[in-house]
XYZ file of C-alpha atoms in Angstrom:
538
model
C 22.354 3.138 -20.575
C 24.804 3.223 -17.731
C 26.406 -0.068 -16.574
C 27.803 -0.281 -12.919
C 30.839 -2.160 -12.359
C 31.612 -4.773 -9.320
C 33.965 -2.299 -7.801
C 31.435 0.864 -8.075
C 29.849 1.174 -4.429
C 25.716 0.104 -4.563
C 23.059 3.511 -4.622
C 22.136 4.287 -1.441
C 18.491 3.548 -0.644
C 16.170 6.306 -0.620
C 14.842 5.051 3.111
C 17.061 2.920 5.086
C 14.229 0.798 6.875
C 16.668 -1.237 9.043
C 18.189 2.234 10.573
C 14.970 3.725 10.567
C 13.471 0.883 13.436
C 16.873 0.701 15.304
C 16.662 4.293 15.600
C 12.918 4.196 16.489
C 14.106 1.234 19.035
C 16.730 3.727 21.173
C 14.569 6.210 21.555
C 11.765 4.151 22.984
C 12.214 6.145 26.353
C 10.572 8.780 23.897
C 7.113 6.445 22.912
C 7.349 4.533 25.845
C 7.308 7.804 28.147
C 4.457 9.723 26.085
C 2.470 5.854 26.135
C 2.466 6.258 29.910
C 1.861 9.695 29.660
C -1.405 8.888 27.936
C -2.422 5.977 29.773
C -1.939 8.649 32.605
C -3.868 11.627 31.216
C -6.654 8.731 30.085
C -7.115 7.366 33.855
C -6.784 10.902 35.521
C -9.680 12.317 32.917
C -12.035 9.189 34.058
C -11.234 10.422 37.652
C -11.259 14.005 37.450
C -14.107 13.943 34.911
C -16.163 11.263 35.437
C -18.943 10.820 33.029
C -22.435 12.256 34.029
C -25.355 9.853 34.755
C -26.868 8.519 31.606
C -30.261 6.748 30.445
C -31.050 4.934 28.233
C -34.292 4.143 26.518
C -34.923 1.590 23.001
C -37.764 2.449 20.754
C -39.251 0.482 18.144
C -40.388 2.263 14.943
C -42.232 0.843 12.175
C -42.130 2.475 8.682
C -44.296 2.625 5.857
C -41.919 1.534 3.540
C -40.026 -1.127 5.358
C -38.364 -3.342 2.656
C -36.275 -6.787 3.998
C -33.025 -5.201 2.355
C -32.889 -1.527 3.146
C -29.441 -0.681 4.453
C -30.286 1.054 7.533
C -31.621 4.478 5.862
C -34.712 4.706 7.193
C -33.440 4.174 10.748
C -30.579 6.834 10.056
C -33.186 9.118 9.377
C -35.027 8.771 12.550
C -31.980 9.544 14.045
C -31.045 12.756 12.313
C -34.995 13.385 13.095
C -34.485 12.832 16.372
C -31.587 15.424 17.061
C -34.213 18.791 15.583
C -35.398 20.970 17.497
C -38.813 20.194 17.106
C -38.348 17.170 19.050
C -36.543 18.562 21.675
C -38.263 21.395 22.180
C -41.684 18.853 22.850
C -39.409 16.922 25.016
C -38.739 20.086 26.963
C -42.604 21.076 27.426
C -43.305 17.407 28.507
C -40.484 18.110 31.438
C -41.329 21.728 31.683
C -37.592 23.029 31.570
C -37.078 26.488 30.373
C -33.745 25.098 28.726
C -32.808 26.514 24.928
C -33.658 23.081 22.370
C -30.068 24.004 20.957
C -28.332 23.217 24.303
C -30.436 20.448 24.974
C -29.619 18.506 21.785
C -26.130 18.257 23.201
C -27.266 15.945 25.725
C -28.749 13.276 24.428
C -28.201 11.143 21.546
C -29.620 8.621 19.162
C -28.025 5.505 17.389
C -29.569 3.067 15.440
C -29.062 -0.725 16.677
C -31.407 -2.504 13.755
C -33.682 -1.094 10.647
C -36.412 -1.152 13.397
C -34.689 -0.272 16.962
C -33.566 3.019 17.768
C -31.827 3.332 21.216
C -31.932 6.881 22.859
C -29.483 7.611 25.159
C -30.118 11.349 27.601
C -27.904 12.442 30.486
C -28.363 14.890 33.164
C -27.407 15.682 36.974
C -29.064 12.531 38.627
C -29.821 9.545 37.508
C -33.802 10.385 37.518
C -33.401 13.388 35.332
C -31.431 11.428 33.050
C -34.339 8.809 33.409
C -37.337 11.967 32.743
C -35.394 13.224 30.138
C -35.219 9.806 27.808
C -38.983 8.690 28.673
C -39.879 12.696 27.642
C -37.323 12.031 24.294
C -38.781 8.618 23.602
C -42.562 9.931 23.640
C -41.503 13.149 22.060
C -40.459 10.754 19.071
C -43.076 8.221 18.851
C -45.584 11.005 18.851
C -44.125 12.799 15.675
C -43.522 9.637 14.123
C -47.334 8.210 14.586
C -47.906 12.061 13.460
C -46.311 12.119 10.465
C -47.612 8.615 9.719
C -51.275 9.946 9.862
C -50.451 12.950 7.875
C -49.065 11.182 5.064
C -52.234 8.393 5.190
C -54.645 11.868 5.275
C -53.097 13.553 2.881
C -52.906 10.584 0.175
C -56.747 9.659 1.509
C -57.614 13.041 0.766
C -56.097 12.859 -2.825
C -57.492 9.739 -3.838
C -60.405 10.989 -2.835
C -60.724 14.585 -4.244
C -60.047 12.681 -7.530
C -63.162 10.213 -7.040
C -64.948 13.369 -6.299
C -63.911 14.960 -9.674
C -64.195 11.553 -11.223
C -68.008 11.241 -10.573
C -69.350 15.005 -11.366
C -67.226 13.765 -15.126
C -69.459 10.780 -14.731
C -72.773 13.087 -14.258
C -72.118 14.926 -17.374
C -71.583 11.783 -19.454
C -74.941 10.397 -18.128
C -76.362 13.998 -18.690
C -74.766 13.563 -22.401
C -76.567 10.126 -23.136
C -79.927 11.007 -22.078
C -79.475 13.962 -24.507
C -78.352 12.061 -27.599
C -80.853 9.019 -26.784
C -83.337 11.407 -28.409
C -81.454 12.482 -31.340
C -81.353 10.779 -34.316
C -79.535 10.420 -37.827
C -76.654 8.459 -38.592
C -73.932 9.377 -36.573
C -76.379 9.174 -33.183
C -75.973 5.256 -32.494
C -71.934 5.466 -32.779
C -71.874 8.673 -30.665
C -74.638 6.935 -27.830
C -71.884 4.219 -27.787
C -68.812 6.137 -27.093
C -70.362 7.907 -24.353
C -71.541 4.132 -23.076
C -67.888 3.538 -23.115
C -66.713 6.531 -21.150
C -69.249 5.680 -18.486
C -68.280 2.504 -17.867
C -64.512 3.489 -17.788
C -65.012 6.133 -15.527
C -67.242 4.246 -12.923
C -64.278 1.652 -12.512
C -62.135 4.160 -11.984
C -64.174 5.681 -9.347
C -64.760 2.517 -7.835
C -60.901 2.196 -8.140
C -60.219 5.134 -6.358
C -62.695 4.723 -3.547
C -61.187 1.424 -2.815
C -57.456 3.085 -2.532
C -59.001 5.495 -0.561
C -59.915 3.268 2.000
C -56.482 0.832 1.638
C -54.976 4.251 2.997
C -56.574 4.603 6.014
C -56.671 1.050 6.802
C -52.634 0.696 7.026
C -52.694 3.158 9.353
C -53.834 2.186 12.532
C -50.921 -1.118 12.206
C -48.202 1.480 11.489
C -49.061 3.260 14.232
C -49.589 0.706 16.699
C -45.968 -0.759 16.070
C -44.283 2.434 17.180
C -43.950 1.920 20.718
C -41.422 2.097 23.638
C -39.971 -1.316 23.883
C -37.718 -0.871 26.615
C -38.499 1.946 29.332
C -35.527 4.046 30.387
C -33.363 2.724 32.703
C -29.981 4.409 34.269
C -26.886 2.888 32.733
C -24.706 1.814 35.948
C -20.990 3.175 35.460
C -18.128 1.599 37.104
C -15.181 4.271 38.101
C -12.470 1.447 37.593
C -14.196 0.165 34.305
C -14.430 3.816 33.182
C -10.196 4.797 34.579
C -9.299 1.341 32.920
C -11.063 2.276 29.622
C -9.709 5.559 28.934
C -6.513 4.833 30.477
C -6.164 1.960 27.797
C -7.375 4.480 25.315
C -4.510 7.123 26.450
C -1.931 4.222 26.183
C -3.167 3.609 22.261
C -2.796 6.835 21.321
C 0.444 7.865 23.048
C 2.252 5.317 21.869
C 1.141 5.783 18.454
C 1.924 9.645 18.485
C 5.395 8.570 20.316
C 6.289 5.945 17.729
C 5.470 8.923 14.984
C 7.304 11.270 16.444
C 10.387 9.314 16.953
C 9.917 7.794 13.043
C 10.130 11.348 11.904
C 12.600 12.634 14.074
C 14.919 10.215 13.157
C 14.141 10.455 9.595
C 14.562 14.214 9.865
C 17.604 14.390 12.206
C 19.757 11.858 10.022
C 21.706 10.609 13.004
C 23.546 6.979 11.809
C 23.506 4.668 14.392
C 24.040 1.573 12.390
C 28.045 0.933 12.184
C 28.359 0.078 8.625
C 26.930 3.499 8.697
C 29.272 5.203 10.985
C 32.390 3.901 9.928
C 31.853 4.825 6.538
C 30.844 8.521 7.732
C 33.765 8.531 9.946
C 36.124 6.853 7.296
C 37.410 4.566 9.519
C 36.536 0.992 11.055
C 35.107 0.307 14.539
C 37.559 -1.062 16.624
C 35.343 -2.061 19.495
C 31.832 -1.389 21.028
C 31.132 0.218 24.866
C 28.435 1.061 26.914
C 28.512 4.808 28.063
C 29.935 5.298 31.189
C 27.150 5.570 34.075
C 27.176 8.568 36.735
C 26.355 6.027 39.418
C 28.451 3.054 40.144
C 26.627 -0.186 37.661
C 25.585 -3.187 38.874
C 27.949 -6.102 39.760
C 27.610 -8.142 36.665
C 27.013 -5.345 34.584
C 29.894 -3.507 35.493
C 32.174 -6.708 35.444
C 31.487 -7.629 31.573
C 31.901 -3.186 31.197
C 35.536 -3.307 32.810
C 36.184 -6.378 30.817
C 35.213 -4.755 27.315
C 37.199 -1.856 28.525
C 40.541 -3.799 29.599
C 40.152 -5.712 25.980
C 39.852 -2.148 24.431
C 42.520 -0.467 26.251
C 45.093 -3.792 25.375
C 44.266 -3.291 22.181
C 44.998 0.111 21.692
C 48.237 0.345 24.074
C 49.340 -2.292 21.389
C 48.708 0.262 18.133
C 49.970 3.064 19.465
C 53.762 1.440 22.288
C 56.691 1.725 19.769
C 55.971 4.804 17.924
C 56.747 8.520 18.454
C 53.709 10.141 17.920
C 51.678 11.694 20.196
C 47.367 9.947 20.340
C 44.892 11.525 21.057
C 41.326 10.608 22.309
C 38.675 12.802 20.579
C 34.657 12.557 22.032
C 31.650 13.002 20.273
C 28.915 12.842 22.426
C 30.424 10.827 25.518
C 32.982 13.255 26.936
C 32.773 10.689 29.959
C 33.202 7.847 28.209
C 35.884 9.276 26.484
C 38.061 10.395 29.588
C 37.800 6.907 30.923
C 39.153 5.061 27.973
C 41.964 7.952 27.848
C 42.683 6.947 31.323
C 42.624 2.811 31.023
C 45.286 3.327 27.868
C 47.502 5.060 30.437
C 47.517 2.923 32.976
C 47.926 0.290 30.494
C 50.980 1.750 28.768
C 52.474 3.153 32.430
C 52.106 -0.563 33.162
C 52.176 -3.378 30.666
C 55.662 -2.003 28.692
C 57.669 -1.542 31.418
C 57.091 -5.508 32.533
C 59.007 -6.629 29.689
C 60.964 -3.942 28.195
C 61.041 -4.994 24.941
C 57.942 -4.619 22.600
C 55.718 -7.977 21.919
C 55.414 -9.813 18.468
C 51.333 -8.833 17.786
C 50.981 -11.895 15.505
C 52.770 -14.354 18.248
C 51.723 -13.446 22.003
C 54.020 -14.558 24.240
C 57.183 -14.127 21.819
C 59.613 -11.412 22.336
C 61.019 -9.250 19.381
C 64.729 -8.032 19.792
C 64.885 -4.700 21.119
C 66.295 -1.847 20.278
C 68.291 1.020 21.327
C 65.830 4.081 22.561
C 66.117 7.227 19.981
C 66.510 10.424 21.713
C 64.497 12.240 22.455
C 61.700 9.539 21.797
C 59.491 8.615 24.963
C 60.196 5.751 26.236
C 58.375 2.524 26.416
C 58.002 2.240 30.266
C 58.191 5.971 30.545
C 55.725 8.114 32.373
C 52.366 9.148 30.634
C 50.845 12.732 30.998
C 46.949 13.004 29.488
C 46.553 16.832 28.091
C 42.942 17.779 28.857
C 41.620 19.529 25.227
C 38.052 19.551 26.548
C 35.422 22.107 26.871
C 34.103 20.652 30.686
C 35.391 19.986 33.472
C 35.127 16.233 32.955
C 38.936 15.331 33.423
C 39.993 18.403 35.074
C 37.886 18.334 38.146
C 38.119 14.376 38.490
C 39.134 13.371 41.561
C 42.370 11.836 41.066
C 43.442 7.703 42.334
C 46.955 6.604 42.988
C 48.785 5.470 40.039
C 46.435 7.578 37.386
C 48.669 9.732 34.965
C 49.224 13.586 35.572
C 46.789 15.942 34.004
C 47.569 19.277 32.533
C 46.145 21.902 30.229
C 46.445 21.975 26.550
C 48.565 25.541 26.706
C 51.367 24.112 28.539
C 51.174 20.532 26.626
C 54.304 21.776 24.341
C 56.206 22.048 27.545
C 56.309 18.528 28.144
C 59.519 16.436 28.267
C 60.546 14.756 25.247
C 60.579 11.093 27.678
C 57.509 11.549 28.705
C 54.065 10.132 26.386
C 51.191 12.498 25.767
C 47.750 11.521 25.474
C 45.665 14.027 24.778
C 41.835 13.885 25.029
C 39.423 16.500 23.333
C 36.244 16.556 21.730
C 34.837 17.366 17.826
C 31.512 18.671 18.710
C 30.662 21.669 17.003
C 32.393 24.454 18.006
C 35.766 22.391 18.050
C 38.875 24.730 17.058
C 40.029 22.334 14.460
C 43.439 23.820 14.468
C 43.701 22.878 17.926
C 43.770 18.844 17.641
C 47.558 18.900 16.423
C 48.530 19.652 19.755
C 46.680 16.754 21.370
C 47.678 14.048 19.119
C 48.945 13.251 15.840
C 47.009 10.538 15.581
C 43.723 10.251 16.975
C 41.107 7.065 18.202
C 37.647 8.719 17.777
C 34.752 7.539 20.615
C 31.433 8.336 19.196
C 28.062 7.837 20.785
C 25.583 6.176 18.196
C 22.990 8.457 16.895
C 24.268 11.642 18.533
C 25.837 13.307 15.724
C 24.474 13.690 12.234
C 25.797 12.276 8.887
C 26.484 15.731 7.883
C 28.595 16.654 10.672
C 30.648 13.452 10.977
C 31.454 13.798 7.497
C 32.619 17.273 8.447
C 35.233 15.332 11.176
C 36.418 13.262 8.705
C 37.111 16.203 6.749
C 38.357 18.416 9.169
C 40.989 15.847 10.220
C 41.862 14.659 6.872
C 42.819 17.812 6.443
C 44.576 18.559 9.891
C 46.780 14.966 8.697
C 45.779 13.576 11.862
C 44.783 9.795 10.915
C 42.422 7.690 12.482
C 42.844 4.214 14.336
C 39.825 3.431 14.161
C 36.271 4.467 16.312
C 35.391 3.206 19.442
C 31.492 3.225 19.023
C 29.289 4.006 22.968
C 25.874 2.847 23.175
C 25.700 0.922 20.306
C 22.208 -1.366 19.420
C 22.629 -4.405 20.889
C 20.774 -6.035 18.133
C 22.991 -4.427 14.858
C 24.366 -7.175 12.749
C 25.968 -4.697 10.278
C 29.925 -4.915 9.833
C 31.650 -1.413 11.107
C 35.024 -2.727 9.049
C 36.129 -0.853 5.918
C 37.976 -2.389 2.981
C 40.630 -0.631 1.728
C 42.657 -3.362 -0.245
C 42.962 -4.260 -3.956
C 40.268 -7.156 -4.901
C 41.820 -10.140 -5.538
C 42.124 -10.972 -9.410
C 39.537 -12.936 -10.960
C 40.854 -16.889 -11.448
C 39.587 -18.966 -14.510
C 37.389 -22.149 -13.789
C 39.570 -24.572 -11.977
C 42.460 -22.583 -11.112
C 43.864 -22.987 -7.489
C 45.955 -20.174 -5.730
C 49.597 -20.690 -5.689
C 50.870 -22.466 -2.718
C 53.640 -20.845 -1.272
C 56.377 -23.220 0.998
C 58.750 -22.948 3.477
C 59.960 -19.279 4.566
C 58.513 -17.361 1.587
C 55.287 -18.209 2.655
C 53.312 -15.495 3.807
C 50.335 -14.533 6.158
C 46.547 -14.536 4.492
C 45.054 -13.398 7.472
C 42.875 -10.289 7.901
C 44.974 -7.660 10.145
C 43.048 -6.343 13.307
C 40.576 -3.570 12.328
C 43.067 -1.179 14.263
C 46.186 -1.508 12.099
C 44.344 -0.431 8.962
C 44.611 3.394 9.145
C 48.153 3.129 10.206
C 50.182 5.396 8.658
C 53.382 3.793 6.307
C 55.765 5.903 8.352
C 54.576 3.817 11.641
C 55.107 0.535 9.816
C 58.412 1.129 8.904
C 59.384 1.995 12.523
C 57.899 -0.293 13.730
C-alpha cells in the first residue's frame, strides 16, 4: 500500500473533461461550419431532388385470429406480405406495365398504423400514376388476403369433413357388426352386442360433431372477408418545396453538428494540445504573466482594439520593469503567433527607448512613484535610456518586411547581432516551432519571455521547449498566453517556494515590528524565474 504525501503532486486524470469542452468550444468554427454545411447540403438536396409525387391509400384488414392484445404481428406481416412479388406482380397486370416486380417493390411501401390499418404509400411520375399505382396495390392486397382467407376456411372445411366422411363408413361397419351378433348367441354375445352399442353412439356424436365444425368454418368466412376493404381511396399527398427544404435542411443541421462536435472531441483528444493555463504553464515550466488576443491582419474595431492596446501597454510596463537594470540580453520567442509576437517585441522597445530615460534612475517596483539612488553605469553595460535594436531570429518575413513608423527601434539580422555596440539593448525575437535551431536562441537573448498561442502546440512538444531551453540556460520570465478561453478559471501561476511549516492548534505567527519587519506579499508572477545573479544586481 502506497501512501501519497501533501507535497506529492495529485495523478493526472485519465480524461481531462474541463479541457476536453474548452477545446471542443475554440474550435466551434469547425462544428459550427460543417452544421451549416449540412443544413446546406439538406436544403439544396430538397431543391435539387425534390421528392417524386406520392399516394397514398389506407386499407383495413381483418384477421382470423385477431386477439385484443397482439402486439402488432399480424399487421407486420401484412406488410412484409405486401412487399413479394406476388403482389406486385398482380398490381402490375391490373395497370398493365411491363415493369420487372423487383423494381417495382422499390416504389411503394407499406407501414402499419394500428393491428387493423395498413397504409400503402406508391409513387410515380405524376400524381395519377402514383394514384393507379396505390388503388392497383390496395386491390392487389385485399384480393390475396380475402384469398388466403377462403383457402384456409376450404381447406379446414374440407378436413373436418373428409373425417365425418371416414367417421360414418366406421359407423356402417359397427351397425353391419350388430346386426351380425344380434343373431348369435352364448354367453359372451349380450356383453359384445353392448360394446358395439357403445361405439355407435360415440361415433355418431362425433360425426355430428364434425359436421357442425364443418359448417362453423364456412360460416366465419364471409365476415372475414367482408371486413377487408379499402377504407380510404388513394389520394396524392400534397408536398410543400419550403416544408420539404426546411425539413431536410433541419435534418442536415442535426447531423453536421453532431459529426462536427465528434470530430473536434476526438481531435482534441488525439492532438493533446493544452489550452487550459494551469496546463500550459506547467508544460512550459513557467507562470503566465498576462493574457492577449492575437494580433488581427485588419485594423479591430474601436472598442475592441482600445481594451487590446490597453492589455498590451499593461504587458509591455510590466515587462520593461523585469528586464531595465540588468545586462542581459531578452529575447521574445513565438509559438504559434509570430505576429503577435513581433508586436509585443516592439511595445517593450518603445517602452524601454522611452519610460527610462524620463527619470534616469530605476523605480522602486514595490513603491511606484519612489526613486531608488542610482548608480554609476558599468562599462560596457547598455544603458538605461540607451537605444534599443530588435534582432529578427525568425523564419518569415514578419518583422523584416514591416513597414517601419518613426520612433520604432532598428531591425537587423541575427548574423550581424554580435556586432552590436556594447550601449546599445538587444531584443531579440525568434520562434520555437519545430524546426527551431536550438543552438541559435543564445544569440537572441539570454533570457527569454515565451508568447504561446493556446492549443497550437502539443504537450509533447512544449515539454520539448522547456527542455531545450533548460538546457540552452536561457530562463524564462514567464509566458505571455494569445487567444486564451475567455471562460478558463484555472490559475497559470506556479509555486516554487517551501510550504510553510505546520503550526500546532492555537499558535499565531510571529509578529515582526519596526524595521525588521518584512514583506508577506506574493511577488508578481514575472519575478519568479529570475535568475539569483539578476537579484543581486539589481
Amino acid at each position: 500500500m502506497t501512501t501519497r504525501t501533501a507535497s506529492d503532486p495529485a495523478p493526472a486524470p485519465l480524461l481531462d473533461l474541463q479541457a476536453l469542452v474548452v477545446a471542443v468550444r475554440r474550435r466551434r468554427r469547425l462544428w459550427c461550419a460543417t452544421a451549416l454545411l449540412g443544413l446546406l447540403l439538406g436544403a439544396a438536396l430538397a431543391v435539387l431532388k425534390p421528392p417524386p409525387p406520392t399516394a397514398v391509400a389506407k386499407v383495413l384488414v381483418a384477421h382470423q385470429a385477431d386477439q385484443p392484445n397482439d402486439p402488432g404481428t399480424l399487421i407486420r406481416t401484412d406488410v412484409a406480405l405486401l412487399q413479394t412479388t406476388g403482389i406486385a406482380d398482380q398490381a402490375l397486370k391490373t395497370l398493365n406495365s411491363p415493369q420487372k416486380p423487383e423494381d417495382f417493390m422499390k416504389e411503394y411501401s407499406g407501414a402499419g398504423l394500428t393491428n387493423n390499418l395498413l397504409q400503402i404509400t406508391a409513387t410515380g411520375r405524376t400524381d395519377t400514376e402514383a394514384q393507379s399505382r396505390a388503388k392497383a396495390l390496395a386491390d392487389a392486397f385485399v384480393a390475396d388476403h380475402v384469398r388466403r382467407i377462403k383457402e384456409a376456411a376450404d381447406a379446414q372445411a374440407k378436413a373436418l369433413t373428409d373425417e365425418r366422411d371416414r367417421m360414418r363408413e366406421e359407423l356402417a361397419q359397427v351397425n353391419q357388426s350388430i346386426g351380425s351378433g344380434a343373431q348369435q348367441t352364448g354367453p359372451n354375445a349380450s356383453a359384445n352386442l353392448e360394446s358395439l352399442y357403445a361405439s355407435r353412439a360415440e361415433l355418431t356424436s362425433r360425426i355430428t360433431d364434425f359436421g357442425q365444425r364443418a359448417a362453423e368454418a364456412q360460416v366465419g368466412t364471409p365476415a372475414l372477408v367482408a371486413g377487408t376493404q379499402i377504407v380510404d381511396a388513394p389520394r396524392a399527398v400534397r408536398q410543400s418545396l419550403p416544408t420539404t427544404a426546411a425539413t431536410d435542411g433541419g435534418l442536415g443541421l442535426v447531423l453536421g453538428l453532431v459529426l462536427g462536435l465528434a470530430v473536434a472531441a476526438i481531435g482534441a483528444v488525439v492532438a493533446d494540445r493544452p489550452v487550459l493555463r494551469r496546463e500550459i504553464a506547467a508544460d512550459l515550466g513557467a507562470s503566465v504573466l498576462a493574457e492577449l488576443r492575437r494580433v488581427p491582419r485588419r485594423p479591430p474595431g474601436r472598442w475592441r482594439g482600445r481594451r487590446s492596446r490597453a492589455a498590451r501597454a499593461r504587458l509591455a510596463t510590466t515587462l520593461a520593469r523585469t528586464v531595465r537594470g540588468s545586462t542581459e540580453a531578452v529575447s521574445v520567442l513565438e509559438l504559434g503567433c509570430a505576429h503577435s509576437a513581433v508586436e509585443i517585441a516592439l511595445d517593450l522597445a518603445r517602452e524601454l527607448a522611452d519610460g527610462a530615460s524620463a527619470a534616469g534612475r530605476p523605480t522602486d517596483l514595490e513603491s511606484p512613484g519612489r526613486e531608488l539612488p542610482g548608480r554609476e553605469p558599468v562599462a560596457g553595460e547598455p544603458s538605461a535610456g540607451g537605444p534599443v535594436v530588435l534582432v529578427d531570429g525568425l523564419p518569415g518575413p514578419q518583422l523584416a518586411k514591416r513597414r517601419a513608423r518613426p520612433g520604432d527601434p532598428t531591425v537587423i539580422g541575427g548574423e550581424p547581432a554580435a556586432a552590436v555596440p556594447g550601449h546599445q539593448r538587444r531584443i531579440g525575437v525568434g520562434s520555437v516551432s519545430p524546426g527551431t535551431a536550438w543552438t541559435d536562441l543564445q544569440h537572441l537573448g539570454t533570457r527569454t519571455v515565451l508568447v504561446v498561442r493556446a492549443g497550437h502546440g502539443s504537450a509533447a512538444w512544449l515539454h520539448t521547449v522547456a527542455r531545450q531551453l533548460a538546457e540552452q540556460r536561457i530562463p524564462v520570465l514567464g509566458v505571455v498566453l494569445i487567444d486564451p478561453d475567455p471562460r478558463d478559471r484555472t490559475d497559470g501561476t506556479l509555486w516554487d517556494g517551501p510550504r510553510p511549516a505546520p503550526r500546532g492548534r492555537g499558535e499565531r505567527p510571529a509578529r515582526l515590528l519596526g524595521p525588521a519587519r518584512r514583506r508577506t506579499e506574493r511577488l508578481p508572477m514575472w519575478t519568479a524565474r529570475v535568475p539569483d545573479s539578476d537579484q543581486e544586481a539589481r
